[in-house]
Amino acid sequence: MAQVGGALRLAAVGREAMALGLRPGQTLADARARIPHLVVEDHDPAADAALLHRMAGACDRWTPLVALDPPDGLILDVTGCAHLVGGEAELRAQSLRRFRHAGFSVCATIAGTPDAARALARFGRAGTVPPGGEAEAVRALPVAALGLEQDTRAALALAGLKRLGDLAGLPSRPLAARFGEEPGRRLRRVQGLEDRRITPLRPRPACWADEVFADPVAHRPAIAAALQRLAGRVADRLEAEGRGGRAFEASFFRSDGAVRRIGIRTGRPQRDPDTILRLLRERLDALADPLDPGFGFDRVRLAVAAAEPLEPRQPRLDGEADHEDAVSDLVDRLVARLGAARVLRFVAADTHDPLRSSRLVPAAEPGASSAPWPVPEPSEPPARPLHLFDPPQAVEALAEVPDGPPLRFRWQGVLHTIVHAEGPERIAPEWWRDPDAPTRDYYRVEDAQGGRFWLYRAGLYDRETGPPRWYLHGLFA
Amino acid sequence: MQPPVALSALRRAVMALEPGIASAAGRPFETGRPDLDAWLGGGLARGVLHEVHAGHARHPAAATGFGLGVALRAAGGRPLVWVRQDPVEARVGGLYGDGLAAFGLDPSRLVVVRARDPTGALRAVDEAARCSGLGAALVEMGGAPGILDLKASRRLTLSARASGVTLVMIRLDASACPSAATTRWSVAAVTSSPVEAKAPGRPAFAATLLRHRAGRPSRTWHLEWDRDSLRFSSPVAEPAAAAPLPRAVVSVPVGGAGPAEAGRRRAG
C-alpha cells in the first residue's frame, strides 16, 4: 500500500489477492470494500530495490552483464553464455526454476535485443524467440510495450493505433512527423532491427573463469582447490593476452542464490597464480564475517576486474627492481589483510605548520606526490621530534616572561626539570585557515633524566588574549 | 677423547642450530662505535630479531630512537617497515615525517603499518619479515601481550633468517620474558652533550646489553646517534669512556668456531 496523490493505493498484491481480483493501483478503500479482512503493509521501495539488486547478483552466475530494469525487471545479456548451461531454452528454464524455487513469481523471455525481450516478458507471451523472429512475435503486443511517455501513448491511441502490428505497417516518415522520432526508434528496437547496449550493474570484467560443481560444495579444502585451479586458468589467459590484473574478485555463488564477493587489489599488474591465491587467502582469513557456505556453493568464479599491460620482464642483474617489486607485493598482502587505510606512507606538504607538514596516505594508492623533505643542517641535532602528539597535550609549565624557555613542566603528573633548552622557534598560524589561532613559540628542551621534548606556548604575552597555555607536542629520541 | 674437546664440539653443533649466530643471514652490521662492535664480535647479526626495552617507561622515545638507529644501520639503503598499534600510538604519539627526516631516515623509504592490536601487529611484522626486499622492520609493543611468547619470537626469527630482514622489536614497558631474540637491550635516555647556548644536543642513549645469544657479557654504553654519518658514536664527553674494558676481548668469527669459548657463557 502506498500513498499516491491524495489516496492510499495498492502498490503490489500477493498471489492470493490477485486471485481474488485485486490489482496494483486500486485504492485501498475499494480493495477493503471487496475484501474486508485484507492485510496491508506500507510500501518500502528501498527494500524492493535492494531485493532487485540481490536478484541481479544471483543472476551473475549466468552472465556478468546484468542490468536493472526497475522497478521489478532484470535484463541479462547472455550472448555467448547460453551454451555453458546447455542452450537458451535450458538457461531460461534454469533461471525460472531457481527464482520460483525461492518463492518469486517470474516470467522470462529470451530475444535478440533487450527491448524485444523486455516488451515480450512484460506484455506478451513469454518464451524463447528464435533469431530474427522478433518482429513477428511483437505484432500482437499493445502500444504500451514501447514504454513511451503518457501523452505520446494517448496520441497513438487517439489515432487508433493500439497494437504494435498497427504501427509496423505504417510508413516511418509520416509517423515520425506526427508523433516524433521516439515511437519509430522504440519500435525498431522492439522488432529487433536495432540493438542497444545495456548498462550492466557491474562493470564487465577483463576476463574470468568459472568452476561449477555438480553438487554444492561446503568443504573448505575443496573450495581452496577450486580457487587454485581458477587462479591458474585466469593466469594463463592473462599471460596469453600479455596483461596483468590490478584488481581481482572471487565470487562464491551459494546454492540458495546468495552471492558473496571478495575483492583484492594489487599495487602492480599481477598474473602469478600463487600471488593471487595468497592475497585471496589473506583476505579470506581477515574477513570479520567468515565465508558462510550454508548448504554449499555450486559455483565459484574468479574475475579480473581491472587489467593492465604486463610484459614479461628480464630480471635485472643487480636485483634492484626485484626489491621494489618485493616491497610492492608486501604492501598488497598487508592491504589484503589489514585494509588500505592501515598500510601507509609519508607524504610531505609544503607548509611550516607542524601538524600538516607530514601526512600519512595509503601506500597502495598512487598519486599524492610528495614535496621535498626538509634537509637537516649538518652536525645540528634533530630539530623535529620522532613522535608527534595530535592533538598536542596540555601541560603545566613554569617559564620566564615574556618568552623565556620553560624551567619545569608537569606532564601526566610527573614533574620534569629542564636543564637544556633551545628556543623560541616562532611558528605563526596559517591565518587563511584559522584566523583566531594563536602564535606558537616552540622550545626544544631536555630534562635532568635525559628526556627530550618539544613544547610550545600558545599565544604571546600582552599581544594575544588570555594567559598563554603550554603544550607538549612531541618527543625526541 | 678429552672432555673439553667434546664440549666445544657440542657447542659448535648447537651454535650451528641456533638461529642468528650461524652465518646464514649474512655478515653482521656494525653499530659504528668500534669498542661496541668489538664487544659484539663484529657487530649485530643481520636477519634476526633484536629486542630493545625502554629503560624508563617515562622516556619511551629513547628506546624508539635506539631501535630506529639499529634498523637504519641494518637496512643500508633499503626500505623499512614500521608496524605500530593503535594503543601505542595513543600513548607515545604518531610518527612524524619531519622528525624521521631529521633523524636520518628518508620518510619515503618507510611503509607504516597500523595494526589494531598486538595480534595484528605480530602478523604484519611476520609478513614483513618474509619480504626479502626490505632492509629492516620495526615493531613497537606495549605491555606484555600473551601472544608474544617464545614461540612467536622464534617464528619471527625463522622468517627473518630466511629473508635476511633484520627485525627490531621495541618493548615499551615489558619486563624481560623468554624470547628468541638474538640480543636484548635496555635503553634509557641520558642527557645529551649540549651544543652552544646550552641547547639539547644529539640523541643520546645509555644502552645496556642485557642478553646476547652468543654469550657476550652484559655492559652499558653511552651512545649518541650521529645523523650525518648514520651511525652510533661516542658522546663528546662520556663518563664511562675512561673506564677500561673489563677484560680482553677476542673477536669471534661468525659461525662460532673461535678460541673464545672460555669467555662465553649463556646469558638470559
XYZ file of C-alpha atoms in Angstrom:
745
model
C 0.000 0.000 0.000
C 1.403 3.423 -0.850
C 0.174 6.999 -0.815
C -0.383 8.136 -4.407
C -1.745 11.646 -4.741
C -4.366 12.024 -2.041
C -5.379 8.390 -1.846
C -3.919 5.239 -0.455
C -3.437 2.785 -3.291
C -2.201 -0.761 -3.574
C 1.399 -0.796 -4.791
C 1.684 -4.559 -5.115
C -0.546 -7.519 -4.403
C 0.167 -11.087 -3.478
C -0.799 -14.165 -5.456
C -3.909 -14.921 -3.380
C -5.075 -11.307 -3.557
C -4.551 -11.369 -7.313
C -6.774 -14.433 -7.493
C -9.446 -12.550 -5.580
C -9.418 -9.819 -8.212
C -7.257 -7.180 -6.594
C -4.851 -5.282 -8.818
C -1.997 -2.869 -8.113
C -3.191 0.710 -8.417
C -6.582 0.157 -6.803
C -7.438 2.434 -3.937
C -7.254 0.867 -0.543
C -10.893 1.812 0.116
C -12.055 -0.161 -2.963
C -9.952 -3.137 -2.007
C -11.228 -3.094 1.555
C -14.788 -2.889 0.289
C -14.227 -6.109 -1.668
C -12.079 -7.953 0.856
C -12.797 -6.630 4.367
C -10.072 -8.729 6.033
C -7.331 -7.568 3.630
C -3.891 -7.410 5.221
C -1.864 -4.400 4.038
C 1.693 -3.258 4.663
C 3.410 0.023 3.908
C 5.222 0.038 0.599
C 9.019 0.064 1.038
C 10.592 0.962 -2.342
C 14.125 0.886 -0.905
C 13.696 -2.722 0.207
C 12.295 -3.610 -3.220
C 15.305 -2.043 -4.900
C 17.674 -3.886 -2.569
C 15.937 -7.158 -3.342
C 16.225 -6.480 -7.060
C 19.939 -5.832 -6.586
C 20.350 -9.112 -4.769
C 18.495 -10.905 -7.537
C 20.792 -9.258 -10.071
C 23.744 -10.559 -8.067
C 22.311 -14.059 -8.221
C 21.913 -13.757 -12.000
C 25.639 -13.162 -12.220
C 26.050 -16.899 -12.397
C 24.783 -16.973 -15.969
C 26.409 -13.855 -17.357
C 28.479 -10.975 -15.988
C 26.306 -8.474 -17.882
C 23.213 -7.893 -15.761
C 21.256 -4.639 -15.895
C 18.388 -3.468 -13.734
C 15.021 -2.690 -15.280
C 13.327 -1.016 -12.323
C 11.114 -1.460 -10.510
C 10.844 -5.208 -10.974
C 12.811 -6.345 -14.005
C 16.268 -7.586 -14.842
C 17.918 -7.664 -18.263
C 20.672 -10.193 -18.875
C 22.974 -10.134 -21.872
C 23.508 -13.848 -22.446
C 25.353 -13.513 -25.754
C 27.826 -16.363 -25.876
C 26.900 -17.630 -22.417
C 23.913 -19.875 -23.103
C 25.887 -22.830 -24.395
C 27.591 -23.091 -20.999
C 24.345 -24.288 -19.415
C 23.088 -26.211 -22.413
C 21.354 -23.725 -24.654
C 18.971 -20.802 -24.361
C 15.901 -22.849 -23.517
C 17.745 -24.596 -20.739
C 19.144 -21.285 -19.450
C 15.664 -19.825 -19.328
C 14.220 -22.877 -17.628
C 17.033 -22.964 -15.117
C 16.670 -19.307 -14.158
C 12.894 -19.604 -13.837
C 13.271 -22.720 -11.719
C 15.720 -21.037 -9.416
C 13.605 -17.953 -8.765
C 10.317 -19.864 -8.491
C 12.002 -22.171 -6.054
C 12.903 -19.143 -3.954
C 9.234 -18.064 -3.955
C 9.177 -15.424 -6.680
C 6.595 -15.122 -9.435
C 8.688 -14.561 -12.509
C 8.491 -14.781 -16.256
C 11.364 -14.644 -18.680
C 11.893 -14.142 -22.392
C 14.987 -14.554 -24.483
C 15.081 -12.412 -27.613
C 17.617 -10.782 -29.898
C 17.526 -7.306 -28.358
C 16.958 -6.171 -24.805
C 13.901 -4.135 -25.782
C 12.236 -7.028 -27.551
C 12.823 -9.353 -24.640
C 11.562 -6.734 -22.188
C 8.391 -5.995 -24.185
C 7.582 -9.669 -24.601
C 8.261 -10.538 -20.988
C 6.108 -7.708 -19.678
C 3.253 -7.645 -22.185
C 3.273 -10.807 -24.216
C 3.726 -14.494 -24.122
C 6.974 -15.489 -22.512
C 9.340 -17.866 -24.203
C 12.383 -18.011 -26.388
C 12.155 -16.062 -29.618
C 14.071 -17.653 -32.488
C 16.664 -15.379 -34.093
C 15.008 -12.903 -36.476
C 11.531 -13.720 -35.207
C 11.154 -10.651 -33.009
C 9.157 -8.532 -35.491
C 6.595 -11.290 -35.854
C 6.499 -12.056 -32.131
C 5.747 -8.491 -31.040
C 2.952 -7.788 -33.584
C 0.174 -8.506 -31.126
C 1.630 -6.510 -28.226
C -0.134 -3.328 -27.080
C 1.476 0.008 -27.824
C 2.271 0.370 -24.120
C 5.027 -2.204 -24.650
C 7.109 0.517 -26.276
C 7.476 2.257 -22.909
C 6.575 5.690 -24.328
C 5.561 8.833 -22.478
C 1.929 9.118 -21.410
C 0.960 11.848 -23.929
C 2.546 10.081 -26.925
C 0.734 6.919 -25.932
C -2.545 8.818 -25.700
C -1.937 10.408 -29.110
C -1.289 6.999 -30.679
C -4.430 5.620 -29.061
C -6.472 8.545 -30.458
C -5.160 7.719 -33.921
C -6.456 4.178 -33.468
C -3.023 2.619 -33.212
C -3.403 0.077 -30.413
C -1.112 -2.795 -31.372
C 2.494 -2.806 -32.453
C 1.338 -4.552 -35.611
C -0.709 -1.419 -36.486
C 2.374 0.722 -36.126
C 4.620 -1.676 -38.001
C 2.526 -1.372 -41.142
C 2.825 2.421 -41.317
C 5.490 4.247 -43.301
C 8.028 5.586 -40.854
C 8.322 9.149 -42.145
C 4.726 10.326 -41.604
C 4.784 8.523 -38.259
C 7.855 10.493 -37.205
C 6.341 13.730 -38.481
C 3.251 13.263 -36.385
C 4.470 11.573 -33.216
C 8.182 12.393 -33.138
C 11.223 10.203 -33.605
C 10.729 8.231 -30.431
C 7.948 5.747 -31.370
C 9.766 4.755 -34.548
C 13.053 4.158 -32.768
C 11.433 2.201 -29.963
C 9.555 0.133 -32.490
C 12.722 -0.763 -34.386
C 14.362 -1.811 -31.140
C 11.417 -3.903 -30.043
C 11.284 -5.506 -33.503
C 14.906 -6.479 -33.148
C 16.002 -4.271 -36.057
C 18.134 -2.019 -33.907
C 20.229 -3.122 -30.961
C 21.345 -1.163 -27.966
C 23.865 -1.821 -25.221
C 22.551 -2.440 -21.759
C 24.343 -0.736 -18.903
C 25.425 -3.557 -16.665
C 25.161 -3.133 -12.928
C 28.747 -4.178 -12.505
C 31.471 -3.341 -14.993
C 32.408 -6.155 -17.316
C 35.491 -7.938 -16.026
C 38.558 -8.116 -18.233
C 38.435 -11.882 -18.032
C 37.106 -14.529 -15.717
C 36.946 -18.221 -15.084
C 34.179 -20.281 -13.509
C 34.164 -23.532 -11.685
C 30.775 -25.249 -11.476
C 30.063 -28.054 -9.058
C 27.522 -30.736 -9.783
C 26.724 -30.878 -6.076
C 27.041 -27.885 -3.764
C 30.401 -27.798 -2.014
C 30.854 -26.620 1.569
C 34.167 -28.274 2.312
C 36.914 -25.645 2.701
C 39.750 -27.594 1.069
C 37.549 -28.249 -1.949
C 36.818 -24.535 -2.254
C 40.512 -23.716 -1.894
C 41.376 -26.254 -4.591
C 38.772 -24.719 -6.887
C 40.259 -21.260 -6.319
C 43.675 -22.625 -7.138
C 42.509 -24.070 -10.449
C 40.694 -20.837 -11.258
C 43.797 -18.760 -10.499
C 45.780 -20.957 -12.860
C 43.226 -20.551 -15.640
C 42.967 -16.794 -15.176
C 46.752 -16.504 -15.113
C 47.055 -18.447 -18.370
C 44.539 -16.214 -20.045
C 46.230 -13.045 -18.785
C 49.574 -14.318 -19.976
C 48.204 -15.074 -23.421
C 46.887 -11.513 -23.610
C 50.116 -10.007 -22.286
C 48.254 -8.438 -19.412
C 48.278 -8.489 -15.638
C 45.421 -7.863 -13.222
C 45.297 -4.915 -10.834
C 42.027 -5.992 -9.192
C 40.615 -9.450 -8.733
C 37.269 -10.620 -7.443
C 36.286 -14.046 -6.287
C 32.514 -14.689 -6.269
C 31.006 -17.542 -4.335
C 27.520 -18.497 -5.518
C 25.555 -20.285 -2.874
C 23.007 -22.831 -3.928
C 20.256 -20.779 -2.272
C 21.024 -17.793 -4.501
C 23.142 -15.674 -2.150
C 26.405 -14.428 -3.620
C 29.473 -13.476 -1.630
C 32.219 -11.480 -3.319
C 35.784 -10.995 -2.130
C 37.901 -8.357 -3.821
C 41.629 -7.720 -3.758
C 43.770 -5.043 -5.374
C 47.421 -5.084 -6.240
C 49.977 -2.310 -6.485
C 51.295 -3.508 -9.844
C 49.833 -5.768 -12.538
C 49.964 -9.382 -11.405
C 49.380 -12.690 -13.086
C 51.278 -15.101 -10.896
C 48.678 -17.620 -9.683
C 50.451 -18.136 -6.348
C 50.498 -14.416 -5.612
C 46.819 -14.075 -6.483
C 45.920 -17.057 -4.348
C 47.970 -15.832 -1.442
C 46.275 -12.430 -1.490
C 42.851 -14.078 -1.692
C 43.696 -16.304 1.219
C 44.878 -13.316 3.276
C 41.625 -11.562 2.518
C 39.525 -14.612 3.376
C 41.403 -15.094 6.636
C 40.927 -11.475 7.614
C 37.161 -11.379 6.996
C 35.221 -10.169 10.001
C 32.305 -12.396 8.979
C 33.764 -15.548 7.509
C 32.591 -17.081 4.289
C 29.419 -18.980 5.118
C 28.851 -21.807 2.658
C 25.344 -22.513 4.012
C 24.260 -25.597 2.127
C 27.223 -25.236 -0.161
C 28.491 -23.255 -3.126
C 27.539 -24.525 -6.543
C 29.742 -22.116 -8.464
C 32.954 -20.217 -7.786
C 34.183 -17.503 -10.107
C 37.464 -15.637 -10.258
C 37.232 -12.448 -12.294
C 39.876 -9.903 -13.202
C 38.085 -6.612 -12.618
C 40.897 -4.437 -13.944
C 43.826 -5.409 -16.133
C 46.844 -3.566 -17.469
C 49.532 -4.480 -19.963
C 52.257 -6.543 -18.357
C 55.247 -7.525 -20.442
C 57.464 -10.350 -19.297
C 60.497 -8.725 -17.743
C 64.091 -9.710 -17.647
C 65.283 -9.682 -14.041
C 67.928 -7.029 -13.553
C 71.403 -8.215 -12.733
C 71.730 -6.038 -9.643
C 68.372 -7.200 -8.302
C 67.214 -3.649 -7.558
C 63.891 -3.852 -9.403
C 63.180 -7.098 -7.602
C 63.436 -5.307 -4.273
C 60.891 -2.736 -5.347
C 58.551 -5.431 -6.589
C 59.002 -7.426 -3.401
C 58.037 -4.408 -1.303
C 55.074 -3.643 -3.553
C 53.897 -7.244 -3.138
C 54.335 -6.966 0.613
C 52.148 -3.863 0.628
C 49.494 -5.796 -1.331
C 49.489 -8.619 1.190
C 49.295 -6.247 4.131
C 46.464 -4.328 2.463
C 44.581 -7.573 1.828
C 44.903 -8.439 5.499
C 44.519 -5.092 7.237
C 42.763 -2.849 4.737
C 44.154 0.019 2.677
C 43.688 2.569 5.472
C 46.222 0.799 7.691
C 49.162 0.476 5.336
C 50.569 3.940 4.867
C 53.438 6.014 3.570
C 54.559 9.533 4.325
C 53.899 12.498 2.093
C 55.387 15.902 2.793
C 53.343 19.052 2.323
C 54.844 22.433 1.600
C 53.845 24.154 4.817
C 55.523 25.208 8.034
C 52.587 24.105 10.197
C 53.947 21.038 12.024
C 50.555 19.351 12.156
C 50.177 19.481 8.392
C 53.734 19.262 7.075
C 53.799 15.464 7.068
C 50.862 13.243 6.260
C 50.299 9.517 6.084
C 48.462 8.351 2.975
C 47.512 4.816 1.909
C 50.611 3.183 0.457
C 48.626 1.249 -2.119
C 47.221 4.344 -3.789
C 49.360 6.074 -6.366
C 49.480 9.828 -6.741
C 49.706 12.276 -3.843
C 53.161 13.439 -4.865
C 55.350 14.500 -2.007
C 57.023 17.843 -1.533
C 60.743 17.519 -0.761
C 61.505 16.628 2.831
C 63.388 19.235 4.843
C 67.127 18.623 4.611
C 68.625 18.668 8.103
C 71.529 21.019 8.817
C 74.764 19.033 9.031
C 76.062 18.435 12.571
C 72.960 20.016 14.113
C 70.811 17.948 16.478
C 67.379 16.950 15.109
C 65.088 19.963 15.052
C 61.881 17.934 14.870
C 60.721 15.094 17.153
C 60.251 11.461 16.147
C 56.816 11.283 17.739
C 54.161 13.915 17.453
C 51.035 14.182 19.561
C 47.864 15.019 17.700
C 46.262 16.865 19.347
C 49.083 18.369 21.435
C 48.899 17.546 25.131
C 48.306 20.328 27.619
C 50.976 20.639 30.327
C 51.550 22.928 33.290
C 54.751 24.851 32.815
C 56.736 27.473 34.652
C 58.601 29.851 32.395
C 60.151 33.294 32.353
C 58.045 36.045 30.887
C 57.709 37.130 28.164
C 59.279 34.421 26.045
C 61.852 32.519 28.080
C 62.055 28.735 27.847
C 60.151 26.740 30.461
C 62.092 25.957 33.644
C 59.998 22.983 34.570
C 56.768 21.407 33.443
C 54.373 18.766 34.626
C 53.138 16.134 32.183
C 50.908 13.229 33.220
C 51.558 14.026 36.848
C 55.348 13.912 36.578
C 57.476 16.989 37.082
C 60.297 17.475 34.591
C 63.095 19.887 35.466
C 64.680 21.351 32.409
C 68.443 21.540 32.097
C 68.920 22.341 28.418
C 66.627 24.334 26.199
C 66.589 25.966 22.816
C 64.058 28.423 21.509
C 61.771 30.021 20.825
C 61.117 28.975 17.268
C 58.110 31.073 16.430
C 55.590 29.425 14.138
C 52.755 31.698 13.140
C 49.430 30.035 12.360
C 48.181 29.923 8.811
C 45.750 32.850 9.087
C 43.879 31.833 5.943
C 42.841 28.620 7.643
C 42.122 29.747 11.175
C 42.343 33.495 11.744
C 41.961 33.182 15.526
C 44.696 30.603 16.157
C 47.378 31.973 18.487
C 51.044 32.192 17.573
C 53.151 29.301 18.828
C 56.611 29.574 20.334
C 58.322 26.195 20.184
C 61.103 25.066 22.520
C 63.342 22.074 22.308
C 64.051 21.101 25.911
C 65.856 18.372 27.813
C 65.108 17.359 31.378
C 67.540 16.155 34.036
C 66.854 12.489 33.178
C 67.670 12.982 29.522
C 64.114 13.110 28.182
C 63.913 15.445 25.199
C 60.622 17.194 24.487
C 59.095 19.593 22.028
C 56.984 22.127 23.921
C 55.189 25.201 22.775
C 53.461 28.151 24.278
C 50.239 29.130 22.571
C 49.898 32.888 22.466
C 52.210 35.821 23.107
C 52.246 37.820 26.353
C 50.232 41.028 26.178
C 49.818 40.812 22.421
C 47.318 37.966 22.250
C 44.448 37.437 24.619
C 44.390 35.410 27.793
C 47.199 33.817 29.761
C 49.341 31.672 27.447
C 48.956 27.933 27.772
C 51.699 25.344 27.336
C 51.505 22.179 25.290
C 53.695 19.158 24.748
C 53.763 18.495 21.033
C 56.342 15.797 20.534
C 59.038 13.507 21.891
C 62.612 13.483 20.641
C 64.666 10.339 20.677
C 88.621 -38.223 23.941
C 89.194 -35.128 26.062
C 86.020 -33.826 27.648
C 86.713 -30.135 26.756
C 87.049 -31.089 23.093
C 83.760 -32.922 23.219
C 82.206 -29.952 24.948
C 83.426 -27.451 22.397
C 82.340 -29.712 19.566
C 78.902 -29.892 21.135
C 78.864 -26.149 21.496
C 79.741 -25.749 17.862
C 76.960 -28.142 16.910
C 74.462 -26.187 18.991
C 75.746 -22.921 17.524
C 75.063 -24.181 14.045
C 71.483 -24.928 15.043
C 70.899 -21.615 16.770
C 69.254 -19.044 14.568
C 71.052 -15.747 14.408
C 74.550 -16.938 15.094
C 75.142 -19.091 12.080
C 76.147 -17.092 9.045
C 73.017 -17.904 7.038
C 71.754 -14.347 7.228
C 74.990 -12.794 6.053
C 77.578 -10.531 7.566
C 76.780 -8.716 10.770
C 76.390 -4.945 10.586
C 78.444 -2.555 12.653
C 76.866 -0.085 15.015
C 79.603 2.377 14.122
C 81.254 2.571 17.513
C 84.432 0.469 17.409
C 84.581 -0.730 21.005
C 80.898 -1.738 20.947
C 81.361 -3.606 17.686
C 84.402 -5.361 19.061
C 82.431 -6.354 22.137
C 79.661 -7.772 19.972
C 82.140 -9.693 17.877
C 81.979 -7.578 14.758
C 78.571 -6.015 15.157
C 74.956 -7.076 15.361
C 73.610 -10.012 13.403
C 71.542 -9.336 10.318
C 68.343 -11.258 9.633
C 67.462 -11.902 13.263
C 65.330 -10.360 15.972
C 66.776 -7.697 18.256
C 64.789 -6.561 21.271
C 65.017 -3.060 22.672
C 63.397 -2.455 26.046
C 62.599 1.008 27.261
C 64.687 1.533 30.374
C 62.263 4.150 31.588
C 58.558 3.912 30.922
C 58.561 7.702 31.109
C 61.033 8.100 28.234
C 59.859 5.600 25.637
C 61.277 7.667 22.797
C 64.858 6.782 23.737
C 64.213 3.100 23.023
C 62.463 4.056 19.794
C 65.410 6.192 18.733
C 67.932 3.465 19.504
C 65.797 0.866 17.711
C 65.430 3.102 14.673
C 69.194 3.642 14.664
C 69.803 -0.112 14.727
C 67.256 -0.624 11.946
C 68.856 2.115 9.829
C 72.309 0.555 10.280
C 70.915 -2.845 9.293
C 68.877 -1.645 6.333
C 71.592 0.127 4.405
C 69.644 1.926 1.701
C 66.736 -0.495 1.548
C 63.114 0.240 2.517
C 61.840 -0.190 6.056
C 58.535 -1.232 7.535
C 57.374 0.168 10.846
C 54.488 -1.683 12.469
C 52.554 0.325 15.027
C 49.452 -0.296 17.097
C 46.568 1.933 17.979
C 47.171 1.797 21.768
C 50.862 2.619 21.328
C 50.018 5.461 19.007
C 47.736 6.951 21.638
C 50.462 6.712 24.235
C 53.633 7.963 22.586
C 52.125 9.880 19.688
C 52.196 9.302 15.962
C 55.301 9.041 13.831
C 56.361 12.386 12.437
C 57.788 12.509 8.930
C 59.833 15.653 9.521
C 61.242 14.092 12.682
C 62.206 10.911 10.819
C 63.935 13.034 8.198
C 65.736 14.908 10.991
C 66.851 11.563 12.416
C 68.321 10.482 9.100
C 65.570 8.304 7.607
C 64.120 9.445 4.307
C 60.378 9.042 5.073
C 59.677 7.911 1.508
C 61.653 4.742 2.288
C 59.249 3.830 5.063
C 55.986 1.890 4.988
C 53.955 2.444 8.146
C 51.536 -0.297 9.155
C 48.945 0.464 11.796
C 47.637 -2.690 13.397
C 44.686 -2.748 15.739
C 46.183 -4.954 18.423
C 49.295 -6.990 19.243
C 47.999 -9.971 17.273
C 47.627 -7.924 14.117
C 51.000 -6.284 14.694
C 52.743 -9.632 15.061
C 51.176 -10.988 11.908
C 52.120 -7.859 9.996
C 55.719 -7.967 11.165
C 55.880 -11.667 10.354
C 54.692 -10.847 6.863
C 57.336 -8.127 6.606
C 59.999 -10.495 7.908
C 59.451 -12.706 4.885
C 59.891 -9.964 2.317
C 63.473 -10.111 1.119
C 63.247 -6.671 -0.493
C 63.166 -4.990 2.903
C 66.150 -3.862 4.884
C 64.609 -3.931 8.329
C 61.294 -3.943 10.125
C 60.431 -2.264 13.407
C 57.566 -3.082 15.689
C 56.511 -1.463 18.931
C 54.856 -3.466 21.689
C 53.265 -2.018 24.770
C 52.762 -4.130 27.860
C 53.340 -7.860 27.745
C 50.688 -9.338 25.449
C 50.150 -13.033 25.986
C 50.509 -13.718 22.302
C 54.124 -12.577 22.362
C 55.655 -15.760 23.707
C 58.760 -17.752 22.953
C 57.039 -19.449 20.058
C 56.080 -16.155 18.424
C 59.575 -14.734 18.663
C 61.102 -17.956 17.374
C 58.762 -17.831 14.423
C 59.804 -14.263 13.694
C 63.465 -15.214 13.916
C 63.000 -18.070 11.478
C 61.181 -15.854 8.976
C 63.820 -13.153 9.312
C 66.642 -15.604 8.935
C 65.323 -16.901 5.638
C 64.900 -13.439 4.141
C 67.744 -11.519 5.777
C 65.412 -8.834 7.113
C 66.578 -7.510 10.465
C 63.761 -7.165 12.982
C 63.788 -4.672 15.815
C 61.141 -5.066 18.468
C 60.715 -2.123 20.801
C 59.171 -3.159 24.123
C 57.816 -0.056 25.767
C 57.217 -1.338 29.270
C 57.801 -5.048 29.446
C 59.909 -6.908 31.891
C 62.176 -9.424 30.221
C 60.365 -12.580 29.262
C 61.708 -15.564 27.355
C 62.216 -14.830 23.712
C 64.308 -15.999 20.807
C 65.816 -12.538 20.301
C 69.498 -12.588 19.455
C 70.244 -9.506 21.519
C 68.219 -7.738 24.134
C 68.938 -4.160 25.079
C 67.627 -1.856 27.712
C 67.829 1.718 26.571
C 67.406 4.762 28.780
C 67.640 8.393 27.854
C 70.653 10.295 29.125
C 71.346 13.979 28.984
C 72.994 14.878 25.723
C 76.176 16.837 25.242
C 74.683 20.297 24.838
C 75.525 22.349 21.800
C 76.084 26.131 22.031
C 73.875 28.164 24.346
C 73.014 25.050 26.354
C 70.710 23.699 23.696
C 69.959 19.970 23.768
C 72.420 18.030 21.640
C 72.292 14.899 19.538
C 70.119 11.950 20.599
C 71.928 10.231 23.463
C 71.268 6.832 24.969
C 72.524 4.617 27.737
C 72.236 1.230 26.079
C 72.663 -1.852 28.234
C 73.234 -5.200 26.595
C 71.005 -7.436 28.709
C 71.389 -10.612 26.775
C 73.389 -11.861 23.855
C 72.773 -15.227 22.327
C 76.449 -15.857 21.791
C 77.021 -15.185 25.453
C 78.559 -11.703 25.448
C 78.537 -10.359 28.988
C 76.238 -7.546 29.896
C 77.546 -3.993 29.754
C 76.315 -0.431 29.365
C 77.445 2.031 26.699
C 76.738 5.691 26.368
C 75.962 6.309 22.737
C 74.995 9.216 20.576
C 73.273 8.978 17.232
C 75.238 10.698 14.502
C 72.677 11.559 11.881
C 75.192 12.840 9.328
C 77.078 9.574 9.035
C 74.112 7.395 10.158
C 75.967 5.626 12.944
C 76.249 5.426 16.688
C 79.229 7.229 18.148
C 80.790 8.005 21.486
C 79.411 11.053 23.186
C 81.554 14.157 23.125
C 82.063 13.920 26.883
C 81.399 10.413 28.053
C 81.568 9.480 31.679
C 82.176 5.793 31.023
C 84.810 6.374 28.348
C 87.621 6.381 30.856
C 86.667 3.023 32.294
C 88.677 0.243 30.703
C 87.051 -2.792 29.253
C 86.553 -5.404 31.951
C 88.693 -7.936 30.131
C 90.483 -8.600 26.900
C 88.083 -9.134 24.055
C 88.734 -11.620 21.336
C 86.613 -11.172 18.306
C 84.689 -14.298 17.425
C 84.464 -15.324 13.814
C 80.937 -15.701 12.643
C 79.957 -19.315 12.922
C 81.240 -19.702 16.414
C 84.465 -21.629 15.771
C 86.758 -19.341 17.711
C 89.158 -19.630 20.572
C 86.843 -17.569 22.761
C 84.810 -20.444 24.095
C 86.342 -19.911 27.517
C 84.850 -16.431 27.817
C 81.459 -17.416 26.522
C 78.556 -18.208 28.684
C 74.875 -18.413 28.279
C 73.059 -15.391 29.498
C 69.429 -14.502 29.662
